[in-house]
Amino acid sequence: MRFNFNFIGLDDSGDGLESLSSPSTSTPKEDVEWLPLQHHPIFTSAADGALPPSSSASSKTLTNLLAWDGASRLYFWDSQKQCLHRISVQLGEPDPSSILAASPSKVLQADVQLNYEVQKISINRHGSAMLLSGSDRLCVMYLYGKTSVKDNIVICRTVTIGAEIYFHRRSIIRMLQVYWHPSSDTHLGILSSDSVFRIFNLSMSLQQPEQEYYLQPVKFGSSTRASSICPVDFSFGGNHLWDRFSVFILFSDGSVYVLCPIIPFGSVYKWEALQEIYVDAKTFGLNSTNSKAVSNINMAISWLEAIFPELSQQSAEGGDSFALKARPYAFIDSSIVLQGPLRNFCHGEKKDTQVQDAEGQGRAVSFLYNLVSKDSVLVIAWSGGQLQIDAFADEIQPVWKAGSPPRLFVDSCDRILGIAMICESVSSDLSFLEPDPTLDRDVWLGHPPPLLRLAIVDLALPGKGGSHISMSVDPLMPERTYCFHNGGIDSVVLHFLPFSSESDGKDGARRSPSVNPVISACHGESSSTPSLCGFLALADSFGDSWIVGVTYSRECIVLEMETWNLLLPPIVDEEKNPALEEEKQYTNSTTIISKELLSGPKVVLLPPSSPNLRSVTADSIEGRSTLHQYFKLFHENYMEYAYKVYFELQHHAPQLKKIIDNQHSRLQKAERKLLEVEEKQEKLESRITNAVQHCNVLEERLLKLRNLPGIHKKPLSKAERDFKAELDRYNGVELDALRSSIEALDARLKRFENSQQANQHTQVSGKRMNYMPAEEVSKLRSSIEKLSLVNNENTKMVKLIEPALRNLEINSTQ
């Protein structure tokens, strides 16, 4: 049974109040009609026409033009009219399988001209701002505040983010991924092709980032693949210990690195969560005997006390705060270490620790962090359609590198406004990957947390190595992950988690994840382009969840998802044959006459008779008694038996009729099937004849092809095949990564040259400037020399690869 509650919130114009209750109790300013979501006017092709085929669809990238505020409002971006629709919805009304939507919807439009294609929209945690992301621009639309209404369209203030860095005419830096920070409404995280992770504070500056982290996963001059320095995706951590201060970076070769700790200035965190981290660090600091662990713990405690000074004060006095606000801070002489790449436990096997083999086909395309109870799960999607699922075997700890000072931006009062630092990966001993009963030696020693491999899931997507996959977590059941790709939407449910399953007392046997298709792709269209332009997972407080998808033809698909029974152990039944089941049901039907009646009347012994029975007359007393005894025996045995037979036959007459009718129906079905077989026989004969003719044509073509020049070439040897596979891998992954790394290096060099020219200009003009120390100048020169060496190495690799590719193309055309 469901109940309707009155939710009071901002009205659709942003100025007053509205009631978002049931249609009978709502009092909107205009007539509102509540319709099933799939029948809403904006989700019909007759309303405004189908959405135009986007360039993202042609390039096989995924778009998502749907967003949900987590409560009662659904947002849809109309790429044809360049506007945002805000729809009030009621989940599970009037029945649990449906969603009601208010019609008409409110239309929100930007106050500036958006001269780019929006590929993804995303709303912040409180639903006050919408992110409009595209390949050529990044804007934020403020849904409330100072707005105006024109022709029943709400005009919202819209601003551009990072135009000077990403969208300048001379800039070659591409924006790879952007997300709202889960602990702030005004902070955005952006990963770009120049291997830099930036955090923007929209309340301070729209063009200059608040924090910059230059990622350096490998040492300069070391021999490595180009794809290992090409970032692809990132994800913020969840609400678990130091995970909430972590950022996970995925590179195209499938390696994952961790930045910890990273915290936006002014973000808010719960007191209980911070107190748990603080007490945990102090407890290990007092008990540890390792000097390196003590040093790392002291730095973590100092960082916490500097970011949240109330921790040390209220821990002694007894804290009464509900939440604490982060203050700007960074160590003057230390930078954050880029921890990784994350590796799996060896389990006693000898593996090459220098290079970790990729578990998927192609290149890594997307990444997902998921917190399920006590387990932190990492999911990597590969372009070949595989999902690599791992879980942390230990907790993440913050690590700094001393002697690598960051760059601080301060105001006139020495208050930190921004930070920038180079984050390098530190090579460490990999013996911690071997499980050991003495786990205390690995705590707080600066090692990246090891991983436990849960599963490798193959989605069996169409195409070879060209699939783009986007992943999201079910808001009601975190064990379920939705995979949005060119083939539609699939659901992957985890049935085994290392720590959660152990704490819940479940069976320790590992069960493979279950994969179920939710929405099949393309609806009859070609599978090379995605048919869905939007996808959402919704859930309510009653334990129901739905999948909402919108196609380019404006068709809305609403599906109710099963939730609780997916986590139950499956019941394996034997394979059933319908014909055998029907035969078994027929043979095991109710018995017409019991076995007791079929065996006949009971045999009763006659009473003992006198030897002179023949001389006894019927009229005598002795004769009458003897006849009476015989008649009584006859009545008890034969008359009662006959009556039972009659009663059984009369009682089972309907059952007999039912059996006869069933036999007649089975006979009619058999006759119909025989007729169908006779009809198909002619078609089968014609198809066999056509197949034989087609086979003859193919044989003739094969004979002609054998006479073509070059057909008798020798097959490639094993070494040649390996070399060809290596060239294909370079062409698909490494070459793109090399170009991307060269672009990133060129961008950094241009920025350095511009800064040098600006410094020279300030020297000539006589303006006041801060001179750099000689040590920093020498470090800068050495880094430039290292960059030039890497650039030369990349150029040589490109020159070696391109001739081989040309020869391969020439050989393939011959």
mmCIF file with all atom_site columns, C-alpha atoms in Angstrom, residues 269-342:
data_model
loop_
_atom_site.group_PDB
_atom_site.id
_atom_site.type_symbol
_atom_site.label_atom_id
_atom_site.label_alt_id
_atom_site.label_comp_id
_atom_site.label_asym_id
_atom_site.label_entity_id
_atom_site.label_seq_id
_atom_site.pdbx_PDB_ins_code
_atom_site.Cartn_x
_atom_site.Cartn_y
_atom_site.Cartn_z
_atom_site.occupancy
_atom_site.B_iso_or_equiv
_atom_site.pdbx_formal_charge
_atom_site.auth_seq_id
_atom_site.auth_comp_id
_atom_site.auth_asym_id
_atom_site.auth_atom_id
_atom_site.pdbx_PDB_model_num
ATOM 1  C CA . TYR A 1 269 ? 31.901 16.588 5.848   1.00 0.00 ? 269 TYR A CA 1
ATOM 2  C CA . LYS A 1 270 ? 30.130 14.862 8.724   1.00 0.00 ? 270 LYS A CA 1
ATOM 3  C CA . TRP A 1 271 ? 31.726 15.017 12.145  1.00 0.00 ? 271 TRP A CA 1
ATOM 4  C CA . GLU A 1 272 ? 31.347 11.279 12.799  1.00 0.00 ? 272 GLU A CA 1
ATOM 5  C CA . ALA A 1 273 ? 33.193 10.323 9.592   1.00 0.00 ? 273 ALA A CA 1
ATOM 6  C CA . LEU A 1 274 ? 36.087 12.682 10.269  1.00 0.00 ? 274 LEU A CA 1
ATOM 7  C CA . GLN A 1 275 ? 36.312 11.586 13.889  1.00 0.00 ? 275 GLN A CA 1
ATOM 8  C CA . GLU A 1 276 ? 36.547 7.938  12.772  1.00 0.00 ? 276 GLU A CA 1
ATOM 9  C CA . ILE A 1 277 ? 39.493 8.711  10.475  1.00 0.00 ? 277 ILE A CA 1
ATOM 10 C CA . TYR A 1 278 ? 41.196 10.861 13.099  1.00 0.00 ? 278 TYR A CA 1
ATOM 11 C CA . VAL A 1 279 ? 40.915 8.289  15.898  1.00 0.00 ? 279 VAL A CA 1
ATOM 12 C CA . ASP A 1 280 ? 41.988 5.476  13.549  1.00 0.00 ? 280 ASP A CA 1
ATOM 13 C CA . ALA A 1 281 ? 45.159 7.360  12.557  1.00 0.00 ? 281 ALA A CA 1
ATOM 14 C CA . LYS A 1 282 ? 46.078 8.234  16.154  1.00 0.00 ? 282 LYS A CA 1
ATOM 15 C CA . THR A 1 283 ? 45.488 4.664  17.297  1.00 0.00 ? 283 THR A CA 1
ATOM 16 C CA . PHE A 1 284 ? 47.833 3.193  14.674  1.00 0.00 ? 284 PHE A CA 1
ATOM 17 C CA . GLY A 1 285 ? 50.356 5.967  15.345  1.00 0.00 ? 285 GLY A CA 1
ATOM 18 C CA . LEU A 1 286 ? 50.617 5.042  19.005  1.00 0.00 ? 286 LEU A CA 1
ATOM 19 C CA . ASN A 1 287 ? 50.906 1.306  18.332  1.00 0.00 ? 287 ASN A CA 1
ATOM 20 C CA . SER A 1 288 ? 53.272 1.336  15.334  1.00 0.00 ? 288 SER A CA 1
ATOM 21 C CA . THR A 1 289 ? 57.002 0.664  15.775  1.00 0.00 ? 289 THR A CA 1
ATOM 22 C CA . ASN A 1 290 ? 58.010 1.384  12.164  1.00 0.00 ? 290 ASN A CA 1
ATOM 23 C CA . SER A 1 291 ? 59.563 4.838  11.726  1.00 0.00 ? 291 SER A CA 1
ATOM 24 C CA . LYS A 1 292 ? 58.263 5.221  8.177   1.00 0.00 ? 292 LYS A CA 1
ATOM 25 C CA . ALA A 1 293 ? 54.716 4.367  9.260   1.00 0.00 ? 293 ALA A CA 1
ATOM 26 C CA . VAL A 1 294 ? 54.952 6.800  12.180  1.00 0.00 ? 294 VAL A CA 1
ATOM 27 C CA . SER A 1 295 ? 56.121 9.560  9.824   1.00 0.00 ? 295 SER A CA 1
ATOM 28 C CA . ASN A 1 296 ? 53.229 8.931  7.407   1.00 0.00 ? 296 ASN A CA 1
ATOM 29 C CA . ILE A 1 297 ? 50.704 8.852  10.259  1.00 0.00 ? 297 ILE A CA 1
ATOM 30 C CA . ASN A 1 298 ? 52.015 12.095 11.742  1.00 0.00 ? 298 ASN A CA 1
ATOM 31 C CA . MET A 1 299 ? 51.695 13.820 8.372   1.00 0.00 ? 299 MET A CA 1
ATOM 32 C CA . ALA A 1 300 ? 48.118 12.544 8.017   1.00 0.00 ? 300 ALA A CA 1
ATOM 33 C CA . ILE A 1 301 ? 47.203 13.745 11.518  1.00 0.00 ? 301 ILE A CA 1
ATOM 34 C CA . SER A 1 302 ? 48.801 17.143 10.864  1.00 0.00 ? 302 SER A CA 1
ATOM 35 C CA . TRP A 1 303 ? 46.899 17.444 7.601   1.00 0.00 ? 303 TRP A CA 1
ATOM 36 C CA . LEU A 1 304 ? 43.584 16.595 9.293   1.00 0.00 ? 304 LEU A CA 1
ATOM 37 C CA . GLU A 1 305 ? 44.163 19.054 12.140  1.00 0.00 ? 305 GLU A CA 1
ATOM 38 C CA . ALA A 1 306 ? 45.091 21.799 9.673   1.00 0.00 ? 306 ALA A CA 1
ATOM 39 C CA . ILE A 1 307 ? 42.089 21.194 7.374   1.00 0.00 ? 307 ILE A CA 1
ATOM 40 C CA . PHE A 1 308 ? 39.657 20.640 10.271  1.00 0.00 ? 308 PHE A CA 1
ATOM 41 C CA . PRO A 1 309 ? 41.084 22.416 13.371  1.00 0.00 ? 309 PRO A CA 1
ATOM 42 C CA . GLU A 1 310 ? 37.906 21.581 15.287  1.00 0.00 ? 310 GLU A CA 1
ATOM 43 C CA . LEU A 1 311 ? 38.944 17.918 15.361  1.00 0.00 ? 311 LEU A CA 1
ATOM 44 C CA . SER A 1 312 ? 41.746 18.359 17.869  1.00 0.00 ? 312 SER A CA 1
ATOM 45 C CA . GLN A 1 313 ? 39.748 20.858 19.933  1.00 0.00 ? 313 GLN A CA 1
ATOM 46 C CA . GLN A 1 314 ? 36.463 18.964 20.112  1.00 0.00 ? 314 GLN A CA 1
ATOM 47 C CA . SER A 1 315 ? 38.170 15.592 20.549  1.00 0.00 ? 315 SER A CA 1
ATOM 48 C CA . ALA A 1 316 ? 39.493 16.847 23.878  1.00 0.00 ? 316 ALA A CA 1
ATOM 49 C CA . GLU A 1 317 ? 36.348 18.752 24.869  1.00 0.00 ? 317 GLU A CA 1
ATOM 50 C CA . GLY A 1 318 ? 33.783 16.374 23.377  1.00 0.00 ? 318 GLY A CA 1
ATOM 51 C CA . GLY A 1 319 ? 32.500 17.311 19.936  1.00 0.00 ? 319 GLY A CA 1
ATOM 52 C CA . ASP A 1 320 ? 28.958 18.544 19.434  1.00 0.00 ? 320 ASP A CA 1
ATOM 53 C CA . SER A 1 321 ? 29.191 19.656 15.788  1.00 0.00 ? 321 SER A CA 1
ATOM 54 C CA . PHE A 1 322 ? 27.206 17.889 13.100  1.00 0.00 ? 322 PHE A CA 1
ATOM 55 C CA . ALA A 1 323 ? 29.476 18.819 10.167  1.00 0.00 ? 323 ALA A CA 1
ATOM 56 C CA . LEU A 1 324 ? 32.825 20.521 9.603   1.00 0.00 ? 324 LEU A CA 1
ATOM 57 C CA . LYS A 1 325 ? 33.949 22.775 6.778   1.00 0.00 ? 325 LYS A CA 1
ATOM 58 C CA . ALA A 1 326 ? 37.309 22.202 5.096   1.00 0.00 ? 326 ALA A CA 1
ATOM 59 C CA . ARG A 1 327 ? 39.856 25.027 5.231   1.00 0.00 ? 327 ARG A CA 1
ATOM 60 C CA . PRO A 1 328 ? 42.488 25.686 2.551   1.00 0.00 ? 328 PRO A CA 1
ATOM 61 C CA . TYR A 1 329 ? 45.794 24.023 3.378   1.00 0.00 ? 329 TYR A CA 1
ATOM 62 C CA . ALA A 1 330 ? 48.759 22.251 1.783   1.00 0.00 ? 330 ALA A CA 1
ATOM 63 C CA . PHE A 1 331 ? 52.200 21.206 2.993   1.00 0.00 ? 331 PHE A CA 1
ATOM 64 C CA . ILE A 1 332 ? 54.869 23.666 1.939   1.00 0.00 ? 332 ILE A CA 1
ATOM 65 C CA . ASP A 1 333 ? 57.607 21.098 1.260   1.00 0.00 ? 333 ASP A CA 1
ATOM 66 C CA . SER A 1 334 ? 55.625 18.020 0.171   1.00 0.00 ? 334 SER A CA 1
ATOM 67 C CA . SER A 1 335 ? 53.367 17.004 -2.694  1.00 0.00 ? 335 SER A CA 1
ATOM 68 C CA . ILE A 1 336 ? 50.820 14.213 -3.000  1.00 0.00 ? 336 ILE A CA 1
ATOM 69 C CA . VAL A 1 337 ? 52.125 10.932 -4.387  1.00 0.00 ? 337 VAL A CA 1
ATOM 70 C CA . LEU A 1 338 ? 50.403 9.361  -7.376  1.00 0.00 ? 338 LEU A CA 1
ATOM 71 C CA . GLN A 1 339 ? 49.870 5.917  -5.845  1.00 0.00 ? 339 GLN A CA 1
ATOM 72 C CA . GLY A 1 340 ? 49.890 3.028  -8.259  1.00 0.00 ? 340 GLY A CA 1
ATOM 73 C CA . PRO A 1 341 ? 49.410 1.333  -10.499 1.00 0.00 ? 341 PRO A CA 1
ATOM 74 C CA . LEU A 1 342 ? 47.075 -0.749 -8.350  1.00 0.00 ? 342 LEU A CA 1
#
